[in-house]
Amino acid sequence: MGSRPDTATGITRRVALRRAGSGAVLLTGLPTLLAACGDDEETGAAATSTGPPKAKGVIDYLGVEGEDGKGVRSLERYLSRSGARLQSTYTAAPAETLQRFKSGRADGVDLVDFSNAQVAQFHAADVMQEIDPERVPNLKNLSADYRGTDKPWYVDGKLYAIPYYNGPFTPVWDTRAVSKPITSWDQYREPSLKGRLGFYSSPEGTLNIAAIATGAAKDPTRPGEVPKAKLGDVSRWLEDVVPNVRSFAPSLGDLVNQFKAREIDAAFGGWAGFAGIAALAGVNTISYTALPSPGAPAAVEVWSVGRDADNADSVLAYMNQVLDPRANGELNLFLAGGPSVDGAYEAVPDLEKVLPKDAYAGKLGTAELPYLQLPPAESDEFITSEEWTAKFTELIGA
Amino acid sequence: MAAARVATRRRRRSWLVLGGLPAAGVVAALAVAPALVLLSYAFMTGGAEQYDAAPPFTLGNVGDVLSDDANLSLVRNTLIQGGAVAAIGIALGVPMAYWIHFHAGRARPWVLVLLVCAFLQSYLVRLYAFRTILGERGIVNETLLRLGIADEPASWLLFTRFSVIVALVHITLPITVLLLYVGFRPLDRRYIELSDDLGASAIGRWRYVVLPLIAPAAASAAILAFLIAALDYVTPSLLGGPGLATFAIKARSGFQELGNYPDGAAYAWAALLGCAFVGALLLLAVRVAGLNRQEPA
């Protein structure tokens, strides 16, 4: 997902003096304040003192840029207070992260980032370690939608990753050019959009959307599993969308570029936080439908501990921190997504502008908001990733 | 005396061979070895999301590339993309190189430096610049609208084959011109004056004096431009639209999206061999036409 720059403000002498004064007052009254607060309302760094180990040293991160928490004030403050620091290596996509592990170029990586769709893949490739929930006490903050051993970040009932962000694919359009809101995926097939679409060329995302739109998936909560007999249905659906495509975007950030340049009027494969990102780029006319008809695939971003992590304790501490409502809210404001913990909206009210609080409540994992799912690598029953990628290239590229 | 001269020549030759070894080593390590590894991948077994290639060896991947009818459109797109860029590059490059050789005068070194500078610019920045230039609200459309030449922005300028070819010509032109300029170096102005004196027409002058001298360089430039353009997958991704997939895009997809290295390697080698075949045809054409002698006909 795209990144959002932090807003930096200059500090004048007056502000510095005021802050120094406030600091002195706070220090003087701290013992009294602590005594009055008790331990019921533990948040942030305070929570780390009871449960997880404290972060220290260097945490080696491998994953997509922006998803390591850099630029998120409360996470940066936590690391700085702990004397730890992130050393990040960025990849273009989770596939590249997996590639690095498989080729042995990820030795010593502590913190690994990917999405719910890749958990099984990463587990099969022995990329990550099991997480002891006792060592991440803030797991108790997870919203009901993210709890339970049936969730994708559990494998055989064991926790392997922690979810911190939710970003469903949604229709996105420029209100200056598209007057009728796009509320269903089928609208992308209408001739009125001919030559006006930007297309985020993700084969698996497109299959998930096409499966949801056509009802082709065998189980509607698993849109990556489309029976082979339905290949014609999803292909025909996409064939109707392709004539409307003007351009392809190799990344979601590139779609913002194209909106800004007014080269496209709508995007196939945007996400809800898109409007906020576009607004930062000076385009305030982007609108979206949070939950289009008949549903949308949701990508939940997760963190896990690398298999050869040499600073695993610090990763657990950092994970615990990202499940703090304020930190989670700030990270999701930064990434323009939906938080995974209760209390994030209250801690960071601006999140409401990115994504309404109740947009997805109680729906994650249902037929309306199924998890994004990769097509199987091998299957006699379902369309495989190889078959779909070949068809996808043929449909959009040939 | 003669024996001493021969011995000196031999010594010099062995030093030359020794001097060339490091360069040969670098080429072998950085170009030949990776290409051979890639070739071996094409005959290994893999699968989607494996991100690996391993024995047993198989001809299946290559067979799939050759037997899939859908690949015909990839061949067509690859040939059009590479061929158009090479042809336009030569058409624009020959007059430029001619001008630099005969008319640039004292400005010649500066023009050559400018060409090298153009080549050094960031590739991605140039592609994004083309979006600004060719976009519906870009410089070209704005100019056409202001001059009253067009009533509405031309949407075909961007995200089409046109924009891909324009950008690739822009990217390859400095190399093409530099190679052509090297081809023009042996062309003495007196040859042209002499052919004038002998009553050659403008066409005859080009055919019998200029062309034989620059044809090998032009062929090299065309092959290089063709290879760069035909095997590029970034430009079509950023400036292209639907229906422009090439073999290079398919190879990238095999490696990055599918994680099927043998599949990607088979497409990459198919693209490379196809382009090499086109290059060989071009060189053969130059030879058959008798244009490889490096001297006026």
XYZ file of C-alpha atoms in Angstrom:
695
model
C 0.000 0.000 0.000
C 1.116 3.560 -0.415
C 2.877 5.562 2.224
C 1.895 8.833 3.718
C 4.472 11.397 4.769
C 4.389 12.627 8.309
C 3.563 16.293 8.691
C 6.554 18.063 10.101
C 6.117 21.292 11.985
C 8.782 23.818 12.825
C 9.485 24.532 16.514
C 9.818 28.158 17.487
C 11.654 29.391 20.588
C 8.320 30.129 22.254
C 7.073 26.582 21.595
C 10.326 25.103 22.850
C 10.088 27.077 26.086
C 6.450 26.075 26.518
C 7.306 22.398 26.000
C 10.227 22.586 28.393
C 7.949 24.150 31.015
C 5.291 21.461 30.493
C 7.963 18.791 30.761
C 9.201 20.180 34.075
C 5.664 20.284 35.472
C 5.042 16.717 34.257
C 8.247 15.428 35.819
C 7.434 17.066 39.137
C 3.957 15.599 39.254
C 4.790 12.213 37.723
C 4.985 10.129 40.900
C 1.581 11.414 42.036
C 0.089 10.856 38.583
C 1.384 7.292 38.413
C 0.039 6.505 41.845
C -3.369 7.859 40.852
C -3.564 5.991 37.544
C -3.145 2.436 38.783
C -2.539 -0.286 36.155
C -5.967 -0.781 34.564
C -5.478 1.621 31.677
C -2.156 0.342 30.456
C -1.396 1.397 26.935
C 1.695 1.885 24.853
C 5.047 1.370 26.457
C 3.517 0.744 29.871
C 2.053 -2.520 28.568
C 5.466 -3.783 27.655
C 6.593 -3.771 31.260
C 4.156 -6.512 32.244
C 4.119 -8.827 29.233
C 6.531 -8.833 26.386
C 10.249 -8.345 26.479
C 11.459 -4.819 25.823
C 12.677 -3.881 22.386
C 16.390 -3.329 22.090
C 19.112 -3.383 19.481
C 18.461 -3.550 15.781
C 15.241 -4.997 14.377
C 15.843 -6.125 10.812
C 12.668 -5.625 8.779
C 11.885 -7.170 5.404
C 8.722 -6.150 3.599
C 6.908 -3.418 1.743
C 7.959 0.182 2.321
C 5.740 2.105 4.726
C 4.524 -1.012 6.482
C 7.369 -1.108 9.000
C 5.928 1.705 11.109
C 8.596 4.228 10.175
C 7.052 7.693 10.174
C 4.422 6.675 12.738
C 5.005 8.911 15.729
C 4.084 6.645 18.616
C 5.975 3.668 17.175
C 9.058 5.760 16.531
C 8.825 7.190 20.026
C 8.574 3.699 21.477
C 11.666 2.522 19.638
C 13.580 5.600 20.559
C 12.657 5.226 24.260
C 13.666 1.572 24.173
C 16.957 2.294 22.479
C 15.994 0.038 19.585
C 15.977 0.872 15.914
C 14.551 -0.518 12.723
C 16.822 -1.475 9.903
C 14.534 -1.920 6.933
C 14.992 -3.656 3.641
C 12.116 -2.993 1.310
C 10.663 -5.312 -1.299
C 8.194 -4.522 -4.065
C 5.692 -7.141 -2.929
C 5.358 -10.139 -0.581
C 6.331 -12.403 -3.483
C 9.769 -10.788 -3.502
C 10.036 -11.208 0.275
C 9.320 -14.906 -0.127
C 11.805 -15.101 -2.986
C 14.523 -13.684 -0.712
C 13.841 -16.231 1.986
C 13.832 -19.070 -0.511
C 17.120 -17.992 -2.007
C 18.730 -17.638 1.428
C 19.057 -13.858 1.187
C 16.966 -13.150 4.272
C 19.123 -14.659 6.991
C 18.782 -12.799 10.260
C 15.603 -10.953 9.292
C 13.630 -10.326 12.468
C 10.371 -8.753 11.352
C 8.596 -9.952 8.200
C 5.643 -8.187 6.577
C 3.102 -9.655 4.176
C -0.667 -10.133 3.933
C -3.160 -12.731 5.085
C -3.174 -14.176 1.554
C 0.442 -15.312 1.880
C 0.367 -16.857 5.376
C 0.023 -20.435 4.118
C 2.716 -19.845 1.482
C 5.118 -18.324 4.008
C 4.418 -21.117 6.466
C 5.067 -23.782 3.852
C 8.360 -22.082 3.006
C 9.310 -22.047 6.688
C 9.700 -18.277 6.700
C 8.270 -17.530 10.125
C 8.243 -18.681 13.740
C 5.280 -19.513 15.898
C 4.307 -16.669 18.213
C 3.587 -17.254 21.887
C 0.419 -15.180 22.540
C 1.439 -14.794 26.180
C 4.345 -12.666 25.055
C 2.110 -10.260 23.133
C -0.371 -9.173 25.820
C -1.904 -6.493 23.608
C -3.457 -9.276 21.511
C -6.334 -8.754 23.932
C -6.967 -5.456 22.125
C -7.764 -7.171 18.806
C -11.267 -6.439 17.564
C -13.665 -9.371 17.518
C -13.266 -9.645 13.725
C -9.593 -10.537 14.129
C -9.855 -13.019 16.996
C -10.078 -16.786 16.838
C -7.852 -19.608 15.736
C -9.836 -19.925 12.486
C -8.330 -16.657 11.218
C -5.774 -16.779 8.394
C -2.853 -15.772 10.653
C -3.234 -19.032 12.561
C -1.911 -22.270 11.074
C -3.159 -25.475 12.685
C -4.393 -23.469 15.628
C -1.009 -21.842 16.224
C -0.400 -18.101 15.916
C 2.182 -17.212 13.275
C 1.457 -13.565 12.544
C -0.355 -10.600 14.023
C -2.793 -8.514 11.961
C -2.384 -4.742 12.091
C -4.215 -3.368 9.047
C -7.192 -4.081 6.831
C -7.566 -2.698 3.316
C -10.344 -4.094 1.113
C -10.320 -3.497 -2.641
C -12.967 -0.909 -3.420
C -14.241 1.022 -6.437
C -12.597 4.443 -6.640
C -13.498 7.286 -8.981
C -13.010 10.981 -9.617
C -16.238 12.854 -8.939
C -15.281 15.531 -11.472
C -15.669 13.005 -14.276
C -17.911 10.239 -12.973
C -21.246 11.553 -11.747
C -22.868 8.222 -10.916
C -21.220 6.581 -7.887
C -19.731 3.166 -8.629
C -21.408 0.963 -6.076
C -21.015 -2.436 -7.742
C -18.216 -4.195 -9.601
C -20.531 -4.748 -12.553
C -20.536 -1.016 -13.254
C -16.953 -1.389 -14.421
C -18.355 -3.197 -17.466
C -20.564 -0.309 -18.546
C -19.637 1.244 -21.921
C -19.901 4.716 -20.383
C -16.499 4.063 -18.779
C -14.812 3.164 -22.070
C -11.152 4.196 -22.056
C -11.445 5.852 -18.651
C -10.191 3.188 -16.246
C -6.851 2.803 -14.558
C -6.227 -0.859 -13.828
C -4.087 -2.074 -10.960
C -2.703 -5.160 -12.627
C -2.744 -7.693 -9.831
C -3.827 -11.075 -11.219
C -4.899 -12.522 -7.871
C -6.801 -9.389 -6.796
C -8.606 -9.365 -10.134
C -9.560 -13.044 -9.818
C -10.935 -12.417 -6.328
C -13.010 -9.473 -7.546
C -14.246 -11.326 -10.642
C -15.149 -14.354 -8.525
C -17.113 -12.205 -6.099
C -18.826 -10.274 -8.912
C -19.875 -13.407 -10.782
C -20.442 -15.643 -7.777
C -18.034 -18.103 -9.333
C -16.255 -19.172 -6.152
C -17.367 -22.500 -4.742
C -17.366 -21.042 -1.242
C -18.143 -17.289 -1.333
C -15.842 -16.703 1.627
C -12.906 -18.125 -0.381
C -12.798 -16.068 -3.604
C -9.405 -17.421 -4.644
C -10.859 -20.883 -5.119
C -12.752 -20.785 -8.391
C -13.742 -24.134 -9.946
C -12.028 -24.815 -13.269
C -15.449 -25.008 -14.925
C -16.009 -21.355 -14.040
C -12.916 -20.058 -15.835
C -15.139 -19.026 -18.746
C -17.442 -17.036 -16.455
C -14.711 -15.009 -14.783
C -12.870 -14.529 -18.104
C -15.988 -13.242 -19.851
C -16.644 -10.862 -16.985
C -13.116 -9.479 -17.254
C -13.400 -9.306 -21.063
C -16.183 -6.764 -20.592
C -14.020 -4.674 -18.261
C -10.904 -4.610 -20.480
C -12.330 -2.302 -23.227
C -12.821 0.327 -20.537
C -9.176 0.156 -19.464
C -7.005 3.077 -20.514
C -3.859 2.290 -18.569
C -2.215 -0.166 -16.257
C -0.667 0.781 -12.961
C 2.159 -1.352 -11.595
C 1.388 -0.058 -8.100
C -1.469 1.561 -6.243
C 0.681 4.679 -5.866
C 0.875 4.906 -9.634
C -2.922 5.025 -9.779
C -2.756 8.163 -7.615
C -0.333 9.646 -10.150
C -2.773 8.951 -12.936
C -5.709 10.448 -11.043
C -3.640 13.526 -10.279
C -2.748 13.941 -13.948
C -6.430 13.349 -14.787
C -5.505 10.593 -17.172
C -8.111 8.285 -15.637
C -11.554 8.858 -14.198
C -11.904 5.649 -12.198
C -9.700 2.861 -10.919
C -10.243 -0.848 -10.881
C -8.516 -2.205 -7.823
C -8.165 0.812 -5.590
C -8.752 0.670 -1.861
C -10.728 2.728 0.624
C -7.790 4.759 1.880
C -7.066 5.870 -1.654
C -9.119 9.042 -1.282
C -7.006 10.137 1.674
C -3.746 9.461 -0.139
C -5.008 11.283 -3.234
C -6.083 14.227 -1.061
C -2.531 14.485 0.258
C -1.407 14.668 -3.375
C -3.810 17.575 -3.868
C -6.716 15.675 -5.438
C -9.748 16.170 -3.203
C -12.334 14.801 -5.593
C -11.699 11.077 -5.254
C -14.602 9.086 -3.898
C -15.054 5.415 -3.076
C -17.626 2.845 -2.074
C -16.343 1.132 1.038
C -18.302 -2.028 0.428
C -19.416 -2.471 -3.189
C -22.038 -4.949 -4.289
C -21.888 -7.900 -3.933
C -18.711 -7.713 -1.801
C -15.001 -6.992 -1.779
C -11.854 -8.959 -1.019
C -10.004 -7.652 2.015
C -6.251 -7.754 2.405
C -5.194 -7.869 6.039
C -1.550 -6.954 6.521
C 0.367 -8.952 9.116
C 3.747 -9.074 10.804
C 5.581 -12.217 11.758
C 8.904 -13.204 13.340
C 11.519 -14.354 10.820
C 12.672 -17.972 11.077
C 16.279 -17.039 11.840
C 15.508 -13.861 13.770
C 18.351 -12.938 16.061
C 16.286 -10.272 17.831
C 12.956 -12.079 18.166
C 12.184 -10.646 21.603
C 12.315 -7.129 20.224
C 9.965 -8.093 17.413
C 7.437 -9.375 19.956
C 7.755 -6.131 21.860
C 7.258 -4.111 18.682
C 4.280 -6.268 17.687
C 2.791 -5.701 21.104
C 3.231 -1.996 20.570
C 1.464 -1.970 17.197
C -1.550 -3.549 18.882
C -1.815 -0.580 21.218
C -4.901 1.430 20.123
C -3.039 4.688 19.568
C -0.116 3.113 17.705
C -2.463 0.985 15.611
C -4.662 3.988 14.866
C -1.684 6.110 13.865
C -0.248 3.366 11.656
C -3.589 2.921 9.923
C -3.974 6.650 9.466
C -0.511 6.603 7.893
C -1.400 3.652 5.631
C -5.006 4.734 5.115
C -6.578 1.497 6.276
C -8.837 -0.062 8.850
C -7.368 -0.712 12.327
C -7.299 -4.193 13.824
C -7.735 -3.222 17.478
C -10.567 -1.802 19.539
C -10.175 1.773 20.679
C -8.102 2.892 17.666
C -10.850 5.221 16.402
C -11.218 6.774 19.827
C -7.448 7.192 20.184
C -7.032 8.623 16.676
C -10.300 10.349 15.672
C -8.907 11.368 12.266
C -9.169 7.701 11.240
C -12.881 8.281 10.746
C -12.004 10.507 7.768
C -10.034 7.675 6.163
C -12.558 4.915 6.751
C -15.841 5.121 8.698
C -15.631 3.104 11.891
C -18.508 0.773 11.114
C -17.751 0.261 7.413
C -16.543 -3.278 7.927
C -17.557 -4.132 11.496
C -18.595 -7.757 11.820
C -18.106 -8.489 8.115
C -14.486 -9.570 7.799
C -14.252 -13.137 6.579
C -17.884 -13.257 5.451
C -19.121 -13.597 1.861
C -19.506 -9.815 1.810
C -15.932 -9.130 2.899
C -13.909 -12.299 2.337
C -10.181 -12.371 2.902
C -8.072 -11.818 -0.209
C -6.956 -15.257 -1.297
C -4.329 -16.473 -3.728
C -5.476 -19.097 -6.234
C -3.943 -22.490 -5.391
C -0.551 -23.345 -6.884
C -1.788 -26.832 -7.762
C -5.310 -28.163 -7.869
C -7.484 -30.502 -9.897
C -10.630 -28.739 -8.787
C -9.807 -25.024 -8.808
C -8.195 -22.654 -11.286
C -4.494 -22.581 -10.399
C -2.373 -19.457 -10.176
C -0.525 -20.557 -13.327
C -3.740 -21.030 -15.311
C -5.163 -17.738 -14.121
C -1.990 -15.708 -14.740
C -1.814 -17.096 -18.292
C -5.469 -16.220 -18.891
C -5.053 -12.831 -17.253
C -2.082 -11.960 -19.478
C -4.009 -13.126 -22.510
C -7.075 -11.072 -21.612
C -5.405 -7.806 -20.744
C -2.195 -7.985 -22.719
C -2.648 -9.808 -25.959
C 65.890 -8.621 -38.455
C 62.685 -10.124 -39.710
C 62.787 -12.785 -37.007
C 63.196 -10.108 -34.330
C 60.221 -8.219 -35.750
C 58.123 -11.371 -35.668
C 59.174 -12.048 -32.072
C 58.273 -8.473 -31.060
C 54.912 -8.829 -32.746
C 54.273 -12.123 -30.939
C 55.234 -10.598 -27.591
C 52.900 -7.679 -28.222
C 50.100 -10.063 -29.163
C 50.522 -12.119 -26.002
C 50.438 -8.951 -23.927
C 47.267 -7.941 -25.718
C 45.733 -11.329 -24.949
C 46.766 -11.030 -21.308
C 45.415 -7.482 -21.153
C 42.090 -8.638 -22.496
C 41.699 -11.417 -19.945
C 40.249 -9.285 -17.112
C 37.647 -7.849 -19.480
C 36.829 -11.308 -20.770
C 36.529 -12.522 -17.179
C 34.129 -9.729 -16.324
C 31.983 -10.477 -19.374
C 31.994 -14.183 -18.557
C 31.079 -13.594 -14.915
C 28.492 -10.892 -15.387
C 26.889 -11.767 -18.699
C 27.611 -15.272 -19.898
C 27.366 -17.147 -16.583
C 23.994 -15.655 -15.525
C 22.641 -16.277 -19.024
C 23.726 -19.920 -18.805
C 22.176 -20.292 -15.368
C 18.969 -18.846 -16.807
C 19.205 -21.268 -19.713
C 19.571 -24.208 -17.350
C 16.478 -23.018 -15.440
C 14.480 -23.248 -18.657
C 15.079 -26.986 -18.719
C 14.462 -27.636 -15.034
C 11.296 -28.434 -13.152
C 9.444 -25.797 -11.168
C 5.916 -24.723 -10.580
C 3.818 -21.790 -9.513
C 4.908 -20.172 -6.236
C 8.006 -22.392 -6.025
C 10.438 -19.499 -6.602
C 12.975 -22.102 -7.535
C 14.121 -24.396 -10.314
C 15.540 -27.858 -9.765
C 16.186 -31.148 -11.593
C 14.788 -33.338 -13.120
C 15.450 -31.770 -16.478
C 12.574 -31.432 -18.896
C 11.736 -30.016 -22.301
C 8.229 -29.218 -21.094
C 8.774 -25.505 -20.435
C 10.258 -24.885 -23.853
C 7.551 -27.043 -25.428
C 4.867 -24.953 -23.727
C 6.361 -21.743 -25.097
C 6.491 -23.127 -28.623
C 3.070 -24.746 -28.633
C 0.886 -22.107 -26.983
C -1.108 -20.279 -29.686
C -1.630 -17.327 -27.368
C 2.092 -16.598 -27.728
C 1.638 -15.541 -31.357
C 0.314 -12.180 -30.224
C 3.345 -11.848 -27.937
C 5.625 -12.479 -30.923
C 3.772 -9.884 -32.965
C 3.900 -7.268 -30.192
C 7.590 -7.945 -29.495
C 8.539 -7.601 -33.165
C 6.490 -4.432 -33.670
C 7.892 -2.821 -30.518
C 11.523 -3.644 -31.306
C 11.281 -3.193 -35.067
C 9.563 0.186 -34.956
C 12.027 1.563 -32.417
C 15.031 0.324 -34.404
C 13.685 1.671 -37.710
C 12.724 5.077 -36.332
C 15.989 5.262 -34.415
C 18.009 4.707 -37.591
C 15.852 7.099 -39.588
C 16.421 9.843 -37.030
C 19.947 8.848 -36.092
C 21.548 8.858 -39.556
C 20.866 12.552 -40.307
C 21.912 13.480 -36.756
C 25.175 11.552 -36.980
C 25.778 12.997 -40.465
C 25.265 16.498 -39.116
C 27.574 15.890 -36.147
C 30.286 14.492 -38.435
C 30.166 17.124 -41.165
C 28.521 20.234 -39.779
C 28.807 20.412 -35.993
C 32.295 21.921 -36.220
C 33.622 23.111 -32.878
C 30.351 22.189 -31.182
C 30.933 18.492 -31.975
C 32.443 17.509 -28.578
C 29.655 19.354 -26.771
C 26.981 17.670 -28.870
C 28.526 14.293 -28.064
C 28.654 15.161 -24.350
C 24.991 16.191 -24.540
C 24.120 12.851 -26.092
C 25.916 10.996 -23.320
C 24.173 13.178 -20.725
C 20.793 12.333 -22.261
C 21.710 8.689 -21.905
C 22.620 9.115 -18.252
C 19.241 10.517 -17.201
C 17.137 8.310 -14.958
C 15.105 5.885 -16.979
C 12.047 6.071 -14.731
C 12.108 9.853 -14.551
C 12.084 9.945 -18.346
C 9.097 7.616 -18.509
C 7.149 9.733 -16.037
C 8.170 12.841 -17.981
C 6.527 11.311 -21.043
C 3.291 11.029 -19.117
C 3.479 14.776 -18.532
C 4.332 15.464 -22.157
C 1.848 13.130 -23.842
C -1.008 13.145 -21.332
C -4.481 14.488 -22.047
C -3.513 17.616 -20.162
C 0.096 17.372 -21.227
C 2.278 19.764 -23.154
C 1.492 18.340 -26.601
C -2.264 18.337 -26.141
C -2.293 21.781 -24.549
C -0.311 23.146 -27.486
C -2.573 21.510 -30.056
C -5.650 22.880 -28.314
C -4.244 26.403 -27.966
C -3.218 26.521 -31.586
C -6.694 25.384 -32.582
C -5.305 22.320 -34.343
C -7.429 20.005 -32.204
C -10.856 20.458 -30.642
C -10.320 17.990 -27.855
C -7.290 16.281 -26.267
C -5.936 13.345 -28.241
C -6.182 10.377 -25.899
C -4.188 8.121 -28.247
C -0.961 9.918 -27.405
C -0.582 8.149 -24.064
C -1.107 4.575 -22.851
C -0.908 3.252 -26.395
C 1.722 1.637 -28.593
C 2.525 5.137 -29.826
C 3.670 6.359 -26.404
C 5.666 3.180 -25.773
C 7.523 3.535 -29.080
C 8.135 7.272 -28.668
C 9.632 6.698 -25.207
C 11.775 3.791 -26.353
C 13.057 5.754 -29.342
C 13.960 8.556 -26.960
C 15.759 6.115 -24.657
C 17.712 4.331 -27.404
C 18.434 7.301 -29.680
C 21.641 8.472 -27.924
C 23.156 4.992 -28.324
C 22.008 4.780 -31.926
C 23.444 8.178 -32.813
C 26.758 7.498 -31.098
C 27.182 4.195 -32.933
C 26.241 5.804 -36.234
C 28.643 8.652 -35.589
C 31.424 6.102 -35.169
C 30.304 4.651 -38.515
C 30.608 8.053 -40.153
C 34.143 8.647 -38.881
C 35.909 6.966 -41.868
C 33.768 8.960 -44.300
C 36.056 11.653 -45.652
C 34.392 14.741 -47.119
C 36.588 14.278 -50.176
C 34.769 11.044 -51.044
C 31.554 12.987 -51.355
C 33.167 15.787 -53.325
C 34.745 13.246 -55.624
C 31.464 11.493 -56.255
C 29.920 14.898 -57.007
C 32.683 15.587 -59.523
C 32.042 12.221 -61.111
C 28.396 13.194 -61.583
C 26.754 10.988 -58.964
C 23.188 11.895 -58.040
C 22.246 12.439 -54.393
C 20.761 8.943 -54.237
C 23.788 7.421 -55.952
C 26.078 9.232 -53.565
C 24.235 7.711 -50.579
C 23.989 4.277 -52.115
C 27.559 3.901 -53.324
C 29.591 6.166 -51.015
C 27.902 6.737 -47.690
C 25.880 3.571 -47.167
C 28.708 1.031 -47.581
C 30.688 2.890 -44.946
C 27.985 3.290 -42.338
C 25.970 0.097 -42.963
C 27.834 -2.093 -40.434
C 27.514 0.603 -37.752
C 23.866 1.167 -38.676
C 23.207 -2.565 -38.431
C 24.866 -2.681 -34.997
C 22.845 0.335 -33.865
C 19.625 -1.150 -35.188
C 20.262 -4.500 -33.500
C 21.068 -2.842 -30.191
C 18.002 -0.594 -30.345
C 15.871 -3.582 -31.327
C 17.163 -5.669 -28.420
C 16.683 -2.923 -25.848
C 13.190 -2.087 -27.070
C 11.925 -5.601 -27.684
C 13.114 -6.891 -24.315
C 11.944 -3.916 -22.258
C 8.992 -4.556 -19.964
C 9.010 -1.432 -17.818
C 8.086 1.051 -20.549
C 5.007 -0.893 -21.735
C 3.957 -1.285 -18.100
C 4.110 2.443 -17.410
C 3.182 3.951 -20.775
C 1.274 1.160 -22.497
C -2.337 0.093 -22.449
C -4.261 -3.119 -23.074
C -3.113 -5.475 -25.802
C 0.616 -4.720 -25.699
C 2.024 -7.730 -23.828
C 5.392 -8.952 -25.069
C 7.634 -11.930 -24.377
C 9.588 -9.842 -21.875
C 6.398 -9.055 -19.935
C 5.506 -12.728 -19.921
C 8.999 -13.628 -18.652
C 8.738 -11.038 -15.874
C 5.337 -12.428 -14.935
C 6.799 -15.946 -14.726
C 9.470 -14.801 -12.287
C 7.659 -12.168 -10.238
C 3.959 -12.967 -10.244
C 3.986 -16.729 -10.615
C 7.266 -17.577 -8.921
C 7.763 -20.202 -11.643
C 11.419 -19.729 -12.578
C 11.566 -22.402 -15.328
C 8.533 -20.860 -17.029
C 9.995 -17.333 -16.804
C 13.403 -18.554 -17.982
C 11.888 -20.333 -20.992
C 10.127 -17.131 -22.062
C 13.230 -15.015 -21.391
C 15.388 -17.290 -23.543
C 12.738 -17.495 -26.247
C 12.749 -13.694 -26.370
C 16.533 -13.554 -26.432
C 16.881 -16.166 -29.164
C 14.109 -14.547 -31.210
C 15.830 -11.182 -31.002
C 19.211 -12.738 -31.818
C 17.604 -14.342 -34.872
C 16.268 -10.988 -36.042
C 19.723 -9.478 -35.493
C 21.366 -12.263 -37.468
C 18.901 -11.716 -40.312
C 19.770 -8.031 -40.381
C 23.500 -8.744 -40.490
C 22.922 -11.281 -43.242
C 20.961 -8.706 -45.224
C 23.855 -6.257 -44.897
C 26.269 -8.932 -46.102
C 24.064 -10.051 -49.007
C 23.650 -6.449 -50.120
C 27.430 -6.122 -50.103
C 27.325 -3.356 -47.532
C 29.821 -4.833 -45.096
C 33.038 -3.836 -46.772
C 33.706 -0.569 -44.916
C 34.732 1.166 -48.130
C 32.910 3.052 -50.888
C 31.430 0.691 -53.490
